[in-house]
Amino acid sequence: GGKVCDRIKAAEASGKPFFSFEYFPPRTPEGVENLFQRMKRMVQHGPVFCDITWGAGGSTADVTMGIADRMQNEVGVETMMHLTCTNMPSEKVDEALVACKEKGVSNILALRGDPPKGQDKFVAVEGGFACALDLVKFIRSKHNDDFGICVAGYPEAHPDVIVEGDKEATEKAYWSDLEYLKQKVEAGAEMIITQLFYDTDIFLKFVKDCRKMGITVPIIPGIMPIQTYGGFKRMTGFCKTYVPQTILDTLEGIKEDDAAVKAYGIELGTQMCRKLLDAGTPGLHMYSLNLEKAVLGILGNLGMVTLEAPEKPLAPPQEEKKEAVAAV
């Protein structure tokens, strides 16, 4: 495959906003097959790339690898694979990179990763990496320019360093986080995808702050449509995401009504993305949660994809629901 950052630069030059989809590895073989059916439909809309996440603590390494291979070679979409440092000694990381090369997967999202299950703090494993910066340096030193490297950006600082209720400490943490992001870019990262957010001004300020610090690579917002009330509360709690009061109030009034929550998720996502695009954001990275309705609904509202009537009946809804719940 080619480098995603080159495709993004080409898209930016054309002035046409682009989009990409993120997926996670399902827990069962049937789940994987369902995902591929859905992905094949979604990819027909022309995402610039798609990415697949790496399970907590490297728990899905083989599944992720297998999915990345099929995405690149069977679905035929430019594929980015997440790689995290959790439970990964450097030789294991290298095995993954060599396997990627063999399969033609040329794009990596380098992350530190969450602490292994049951642990609060991230600790490097013996012979492993302490942070994403080490991972970026390792990929560049071992594999030169063979991979396009993407890293994560945190518009509200990394959840680990956010001090809730202490604005000053959080502000300080935010700037040191940006300093660290700059180091990741200097070490070889060619693009940045952000953590989810629900206040577009926070993202736009983050981009300005990055540019002020001399970070010049593309910065793509990560868009997480609200799909279920419970999932939204869990996700924003885990990431310590700031949620504007109007959004919380609206959800409070409809939280018992799943269909209303989904519809609101599409409406809010559309408003947010429109603001971002109007402000000059070059593209949108859509966290699909392995579901198609919300992300395609938003892109359809924005006129970025044309939604045809589905040709064949979609998978029965209860299955889709079950998997989405397991995911969040």
Tab-separated table of C-alpha atoms in Angstrom:
chain	number	residue	atom	x	y	z
A	1	GLY	CA	0.000	0.000	0.000
A	2	GLY	CA	0.894	3.678	-0.189
A	3	LYS	CA	1.139	6.158	2.633
A	4	VAL	CA	-2.090	7.597	3.959
A	5	CYS	CA	-0.431	10.960	4.597
A	6	ASP	CA	0.317	11.269	0.847
A	7	ARG	CA	-3.305	10.525	0.023
A	8	ILE	CA	-4.407	13.115	2.556
A	9	LYS	CA	-2.068	15.751	1.141
A	10	ALA	CA	-3.443	15.045	-2.337
A	11	ALA	CA	-7.004	15.343	-1.002
A	12	GLU	CA	-6.128	18.596	0.794
A	13	ALA	CA	-4.630	19.989	-2.412
A	14	SER	CA	-7.836	19.168	-4.307
A	15	GLY	CA	-9.777	21.184	-1.720
A	16	LYS	CA	-12.386	18.460	-1.388
A	17	PRO	CA	-13.003	17.315	2.199
A	18	PHE	CA	-12.173	13.649	2.774
A	19	PHE	CA	-13.267	11.086	5.356
A	20	SER	CA	-12.030	7.845	6.865
A	21	PHE	CA	-13.563	5.072	8.980
A	22	GLU	CA	-12.290	3.379	12.114
A	23	TYR	CA	-13.193	-0.173	13.148
A	24	PHE	CA	-12.376	-2.436	16.087
A	25	PRO	CA	-11.767	-6.220	16.078
A	26	PRO	CA	-15.034	-8.089	16.847
A	27	ARG	CA	-14.904	-10.793	19.513
A	28	THR	CA	-16.167	-13.723	17.434
A	29	PRO	CA	-15.495	-15.114	13.937
A	30	GLU	CA	-19.149	-14.393	13.019
A	31	GLY	CA	-18.641	-10.833	14.206
A	32	VAL	CA	-15.625	-10.533	11.929
A	33	GLU	CA	-17.611	-11.769	8.918
A	34	ASN	CA	-20.437	-9.325	9.695
A	35	LEU	CA	-17.907	-6.531	9.941
A	36	PHE	CA	-16.473	-7.341	6.522
A	37	GLN	CA	-19.903	-7.345	4.889
A	38	ARG	CA	-20.561	-3.948	6.391
A	39	MET	CA	-17.092	-2.626	5.613
A	40	LYS	CA	-17.381	-3.617	1.954
A	41	ARG	CA	-20.576	-1.576	1.710
A	42	MET	CA	-19.034	1.393	3.524
A	43	VAL	CA	-15.836	1.403	1.493
A	44	GLN	CA	-17.854	1.888	-1.716
A	45	HIS	CA	-18.347	5.480	-0.534
A	46	GLY	CA	-14.644	6.198	-1.007
A	47	PRO	CA	-12.894	6.734	2.349
A	48	VAL	CA	-9.303	7.945	2.002
A	49	PHE	CA	-8.287	5.163	4.389
A	50	CYS	CA	-9.708	2.923	7.113
A	51	ASP	CA	-8.058	1.866	10.332
A	52	ILE	CA	-8.383	-1.043	12.706
A	53	THR	CA	-7.701	-0.806	16.426
A	54	TRP	CA	-5.470	-2.998	18.532
A	55	GLY	CA	-7.266	-4.527	21.530
A	56	ALA	CA	-6.433	-3.505	25.084
A	57	GLY	CA	-3.129	-4.994	26.167
A	58	GLY	CA	-2.443	-6.512	22.749
A	59	SER	CA	-5.261	-8.987	23.452
A	60	THR	CA	-6.414	-8.967	19.822
A	61	ALA	CA	-3.011	-8.816	18.120
A	62	ASP	CA	-3.646	-11.770	15.790
A	63	VAL	CA	-7.224	-10.793	15.026
A	64	THR	CA	-6.186	-7.203	14.300
A	65	MET	CA	-3.385	-8.415	12.054
A	66	GLY	CA	-5.728	-10.739	10.144
A	67	ILE	CA	-8.337	-8.004	9.714
A	68	ALA	CA	-5.729	-5.460	8.545
A	69	ASP	CA	-4.501	-7.963	5.950
A	70	ARG	CA	-8.028	-8.562	4.622
A	71	MET	CA	-8.869	-4.845	4.636
A	72	GLN	CA	-5.818	-4.048	2.523
A	73	ASN	CA	-5.982	-7.033	0.185
A	74	GLU	CA	-9.578	-8.254	0.041
A	75	VAL	CA	-11.595	-5.082	0.661
A	76	GLY	CA	-8.924	-3.093	-1.163
A	77	VAL	CA	-8.905	0.002	1.055
A	78	GLU	CA	-5.733	1.764	2.187
A	79	THR	CA	-5.376	0.392	5.705
A	80	MET	CA	-3.840	1.805	8.850
A	81	MET	CA	-3.214	-0.556	11.737
A	82	HIS	CA	-3.057	0.608	15.331
A	83	LEU	CA	-0.080	-0.634	17.296
A	84	THR	CA	0.216	-0.119	21.048
A	85	CYS	CA	3.026	-0.615	23.530
A	86	THR	CA	0.904	-2.442	26.125
A	87	ASN	CA	2.366	-5.914	26.837
A	88	MET	CA	4.567	-5.663	23.738
A	89	PRO	CA	8.307	-6.263	23.984
A	90	SER	CA	10.178	-4.748	21.041
A	91	GLU	CA	10.637	-8.055	19.224
A	92	LYS	CA	6.885	-8.582	19.262
A	93	VAL	CA	6.400	-5.097	17.838
A	94	ASP	CA	8.905	-5.879	15.135
A	95	GLU	CA	7.161	-9.150	14.275
A	96	ALA	CA	3.961	-7.165	13.765
A	97	LEU	CA	5.748	-4.630	11.548
A	98	VAL	CA	7.401	-7.315	9.433
A	99	ALA	CA	4.016	-9.044	9.035
A	100	CYS	CA	2.476	-5.711	7.973
A	101	LYS	CA	5.156	-5.275	5.325
A	102	GLU	CA	4.508	-8.754	3.948
A	103	LYS	CA	0.799	-7.995	3.670
A	104	GLY	CA	1.296	-4.567	2.122
A	105	VAL	CA	-0.096	-2.703	5.136
A	106	SER	CA	2.063	0.423	5.114
A	107	ASN	CA	0.405	2.632	7.707
A	108	ILE	CA	0.652	2.466	11.485
A	109	LEU	CA	-1.072	4.466	14.197
A	110	ALA	CA	1.504	4.397	16.999
A	111	LEU	CA	-0.034	4.557	20.480
A	112	ARG	CA	1.068	3.939	24.015
A	113	GLY	CA	-2.120	2.030	24.727
A	114	ASP	CA	-4.169	1.592	27.866
A	115	PRO	CA	-2.869	-0.214	30.956
A	116	PRO	CA	-3.440	-3.980	30.850
A	117	LYS	CA	-6.747	-5.209	32.295
A	118	GLY	CA	-7.026	-4.784	36.016
A	119	GLN	CA	-4.206	-2.228	36.256
A	120	ASP	CA	-4.582	1.490	36.784
A	121	LYS	CA	-1.187	2.657	35.617
A	122	PHE	CA	0.595	1.986	32.368
A	123	VAL	CA	3.920	0.221	32.961
A	124	ALA	CA	6.327	-0.716	30.180
A	125	VAL	CA	6.939	-4.460	29.876
A	126	GLU	CA	10.464	-5.838	30.033
A	127	GLY	CA	12.143	-4.923	26.745
A	128	GLY	CA	9.138	-2.860	25.750
A	129	PHE	CA	8.362	0.795	25.166
A	130	ALA	CA	7.289	3.334	27.745
A	131	CYS	CA	5.424	5.607	25.346
A	132	ALA	CA	4.308	6.206	21.776
A	133	LEU	CA	7.387	8.371	21.126
A	134	ASP	CA	9.650	5.343	21.674
A	135	LEU	CA	7.458	3.345	19.314
A	136	VAL	CA	7.671	6.006	16.581
A	137	LYS	CA	11.469	6.154	16.950
A	138	PHE	CA	11.706	2.365	16.813
A	139	ILE	CA	9.604	2.110	13.621
A	140	ARG	CA	11.720	4.780	11.933
A	141	SER	CA	15.061	3.322	13.039
A	142	LYS	CA	14.221	-0.279	12.104
A	143	HIS	CA	12.171	0.369	8.977
A	144	ASN	CA	13.354	3.745	7.678
A	145	ASP	CA	10.616	5.250	5.597
A	146	ASP	CA	8.655	2.075	4.871
A	147	PHE	CA	5.669	3.028	6.995
A	148	GLY	CA	3.419	6.046	7.140
A	149	ILE	CA	3.172	6.834	10.843
A	150	CYS	CA	0.202	8.497	12.467
A	151	VAL	CA	-0.070	9.460	16.152
A	152	ALA	CA	-2.901	10.477	18.473
A	153	GLY	CA	-3.534	14.068	19.500
A	154	TYR	CA	-5.471	15.031	22.620
A	155	PRO	CA	-7.361	18.331	22.249
A	156	GLU	CA	-8.101	18.274	25.998
A	157	ALA	CA	-4.746	16.697	27.056
A	158	HIS	CA	-4.285	12.958	27.636
A	159	PRO	CA	-6.878	11.612	30.124
A	160	ASP	CA	-4.007	10.455	32.378
A	161	VAL	CA	-2.829	14.022	32.926
A	162	ILE	CA	-6.184	15.799	33.172
A	163	VAL	CA	-6.654	17.012	36.739
A	164	GLU	CA	-10.407	17.251	37.143
A	165	GLY	CA	-11.463	20.401	38.932
A	166	ASP	CA	-7.997	21.983	38.657
A	167	LYS	CA	-7.914	24.186	35.577
A	168	GLU	CA	-4.389	25.447	36.066
A	169	ALA	CA	-2.826	22.013	36.449
A	170	THR	CA	-4.784	20.735	33.439
A	171	GLU	CA	-3.705	23.722	31.331
A	172	LYS	CA	-0.078	23.010	32.226
A	173	ALA	CA	-0.558	19.350	31.373
A	174	TYR	CA	-2.148	20.350	28.044
A	175	TRP	CA	0.909	22.343	26.970
A	176	SER	CA	3.384	19.669	28.017
A	177	ASP	CA	1.221	17.179	26.125
A	178	LEU	CA	1.573	19.381	23.007
A	179	GLU	CA	5.332	19.528	23.548
A	180	TYR	CA	5.303	15.725	23.574
A	181	LEU	CA	3.136	15.620	20.440
A	182	LYS	CA	5.710	17.809	18.711
A	183	GLN	CA	8.427	15.316	19.696
A	184	LYS	CA	6.373	12.497	18.177
A	185	VAL	CA	6.132	14.462	14.907
A	186	GLU	CA	9.842	15.298	14.940
A	187	ALA	CA	10.599	11.603	15.457
A	188	GLY	CA	8.730	10.745	12.252
A	189	ALA	CA	4.958	10.940	12.688
A	190	GLU	CA	3.395	12.363	9.526
A	191	MET	CA	-0.176	12.960	10.630
A	192	ILE	CA	-2.305	13.293	13.763
A	193	ILE	CA	-5.775	11.914	14.518
A	194	THR	CA	-7.463	13.316	17.604
A	195	GLN	CA	-9.259	11.801	20.523
A	196	LEU	CA	-13.043	12.303	20.462
A	197	PHE	CA	-14.500	15.646	21.542
A	198	TYR	CA	-17.953	17.261	21.581
A	199	ASP	CA	-16.984	20.934	21.586
A	200	THR	CA	-15.698	21.926	18.149
A	201	ASP	CA	-14.025	25.075	19.528
A	202	ILE	CA	-11.741	22.880	21.618
A	203	PHE	CA	-10.546	21.079	18.482
A	204	LEU	CA	-10.061	24.291	16.503
A	205	LYS	CA	-8.064	25.826	19.365
A	206	PHE	CA	-5.957	22.649	19.543
A	207	VAL	CA	-5.091	22.949	15.845
A	208	LYS	CA	-4.125	26.621	16.286
A	209	ASP	CA	-1.981	25.763	19.310
A	210	CYS	CA	-0.249	22.951	17.385
A	211	ARG	CA	0.497	25.304	14.494
A	212	LYS	CA	1.847	27.919	16.918
A	213	MET	CA	4.257	25.307	18.243
A	214	GLY	CA	5.490	24.488	14.765
A	215	ILE	CA	3.566	21.238	14.218
A	216	THR	CA	2.768	21.379	10.494
A	217	VAL	CA	1.453	17.880	9.704
A	218	PRO	CA	-2.244	17.228	8.921
A	219	ILE	CA	-4.473	17.118	12.024
A	220	ILE	CA	-7.669	15.119	11.525
A	221	PRO	CA	-10.535	15.312	14.042
A	222	GLY	CA	-11.798	12.020	15.476
A	223	ILE	CA	-15.605	12.131	15.320
A	224	MET	CA	-17.559	9.811	17.625
A	225	PRO	CA	-21.282	9.990	16.862
A	226	ILE	CA	-23.442	9.370	19.920
A	227	GLN	CA	-24.985	5.947	19.245
A	228	THR	CA	-26.317	4.876	22.652
A	229	TYR	CA	-26.717	6.801	25.886
A	230	GLY	CA	-24.823	4.227	27.970
A	231	GLY	CA	-21.965	3.964	25.507
A	232	PHE	CA	-21.657	7.735	25.323
A	233	LYS	CA	-21.530	8.106	29.123
A	234	ARG	CA	-18.929	5.340	29.439
A	235	MET	CA	-16.738	6.686	26.662
A	236	THR	CA	-16.791	10.325	27.766
A	237	GLY	CA	-16.205	9.232	31.382
A	238	PHE	CA	-13.240	7.085	30.436
A	239	CYS	CA	-11.689	9.789	28.232
A	240	LYS	CA	-12.696	12.640	30.588
A	241	THR	CA	-14.212	14.429	27.605
A	242	TYR	CA	-15.793	17.825	28.155
A	243	VAL	CA	-19.430	17.708	27.038
A	244	PRO	CA	-21.292	21.026	26.588
A	245	GLN	CA	-24.276	21.348	28.912
A	246	THR	CA	-26.788	21.684	26.041
A	247	ILE	CA	-25.793	18.230	24.790
A	248	LEU	CA	-26.129	16.707	28.261
A	249	ASP	CA	-29.541	18.360	28.715
A	250	THR	CA	-30.804	17.128	25.347
A	251	LEU	CA	-29.653	13.561	26.069
A	252	GLU	CA	-31.151	13.595	29.542
A	253	GLY	CA	-34.574	14.184	27.972
A	254	ILE	CA	-34.326	11.307	25.457
A	255	LYS	CA	-32.050	8.763	27.141
A	256	GLU	CA	-34.811	6.126	27.440
A	257	ASP	CA	-35.527	6.317	23.697
A	258	ASP	CA	-32.779	4.530	21.718
A	259	ALA	CA	-34.021	5.676	18.324
A	260	ALA	CA	-34.165	9.302	19.464
A	261	VAL	CA	-30.612	9.091	20.838
A	262	LYS	CA	-29.342	7.692	17.519
A	263	ALA	CA	-31.162	10.391	15.538
A	264	TYR	CA	-29.758	13.084	17.821
A	265	GLY	CA	-26.278	11.563	17.401
A	266	ILE	CA	-26.555	12.044	13.639
A	267	GLU	CA	-27.964	15.560	13.960
A	268	LEU	CA	-25.286	16.665	16.448
A	269	GLY	CA	-22.523	14.963	14.446
A	270	THR	CA	-23.691	16.772	11.323
A	271	GLN	CA	-23.656	20.173	13.074
A	272	MET	CA	-20.198	19.553	14.543
A	273	CYS	CA	-18.696	18.378	11.256
A	274	ARG	CA	-20.225	21.274	9.366
A	275	LYS	CA	-18.583	23.727	11.782
A	276	LEU	CA	-15.239	21.949	11.432
A	277	LEU	CA	-15.362	21.913	7.628
A	278	ASP	CA	-16.461	25.556	7.479
A	279	ALA	CA	-13.459	26.432	9.647
A	280	GLY	CA	-11.130	24.802	7.110
A	281	THR	CA	-10.673	21.318	8.617
A	282	PRO	CA	-9.472	19.163	5.692
A	283	GLY	CA	-11.234	15.918	6.580
A	284	LEU	CA	-13.076	13.816	9.157
A	285	HIS	CA	-12.038	10.588	10.845
A	286	MET	CA	-15.237	8.746	11.756
A	287	TYR	CA	-15.248	6.374	14.741
A	288	SER	CA	-17.793	3.923	13.348
A	289	LEU	CA	-18.000	1.573	16.374
A	290	ASN	CA	-18.399	-1.020	13.588
A	291	LEU	CA	-21.815	0.382	12.659
A	292	GLU	CA	-22.658	2.183	9.444
A	293	LYS	CA	-25.879	4.139	9.961
A	294	ALA	CA	-24.595	7.009	12.087
A	295	VAL	CA	-21.355	7.756	10.242
A	296	LEU	CA	-22.954	7.443	6.804
A	297	GLY	CA	-25.960	9.463	7.986
A	298	ILE	CA	-23.649	12.322	8.983
A	299	LEU	CA	-21.588	12.168	5.782
A	300	GLY	CA	-24.802	11.985	3.755
A	301	ASN	CA	-26.165	15.111	5.459
A	302	LEU	CA	-22.917	16.892	4.635
A	303	GLY	CA	-23.182	15.873	0.978
A	304	MET	CA	-19.884	13.970	1.240
A	305	VAL	CA	-21.484	10.641	0.304
A	306	THR	CA	-24.605	9.772	-1.670
A	307	LEU	CA	-26.838	7.339	0.151
A	308	GLU	CA	-28.592	4.890	-2.140
A	309	ALA	CA	-31.401	2.730	-0.880
A	310	PRO	CA	-29.772	-0.465	0.452
A	311	GLU	CA	-29.798	-3.136	-2.230
A	312	LYS	CA	-30.204	-6.073	0.105
A	313	PRO	CA	-31.809	-6.125	3.531
A	314	LEU	CA	-29.355	-5.137	6.262
A	315	ALA	CA	-28.340	-7.577	8.990
A	316	PRO	CA	-31.030	-8.050	11.640
A	317	PRO	CA	-30.794	-5.127	14.068
A	318	GLN	CA	-30.565	-7.108	17.299
A	319	GLU	CA	-27.192	-8.537	16.248
A	320	GLU	CA	-25.825	-5.120	15.394
A	321	LYS	CA	-26.953	-3.870	18.788
A	322	LYS	CA	-25.373	-6.686	20.744
A	323	GLU	CA	-21.960	-6.161	19.218
A	324	ALA	CA	-22.000	-2.419	19.582
A	325	VAL	CA	-22.748	-2.746	23.278
A	326	ALA	CA	-19.887	-5.180	23.775
A	327	ALA	CA	-17.621	-2.665	22.113
A	328	VAL	CA	-18.081	0.325	24.297
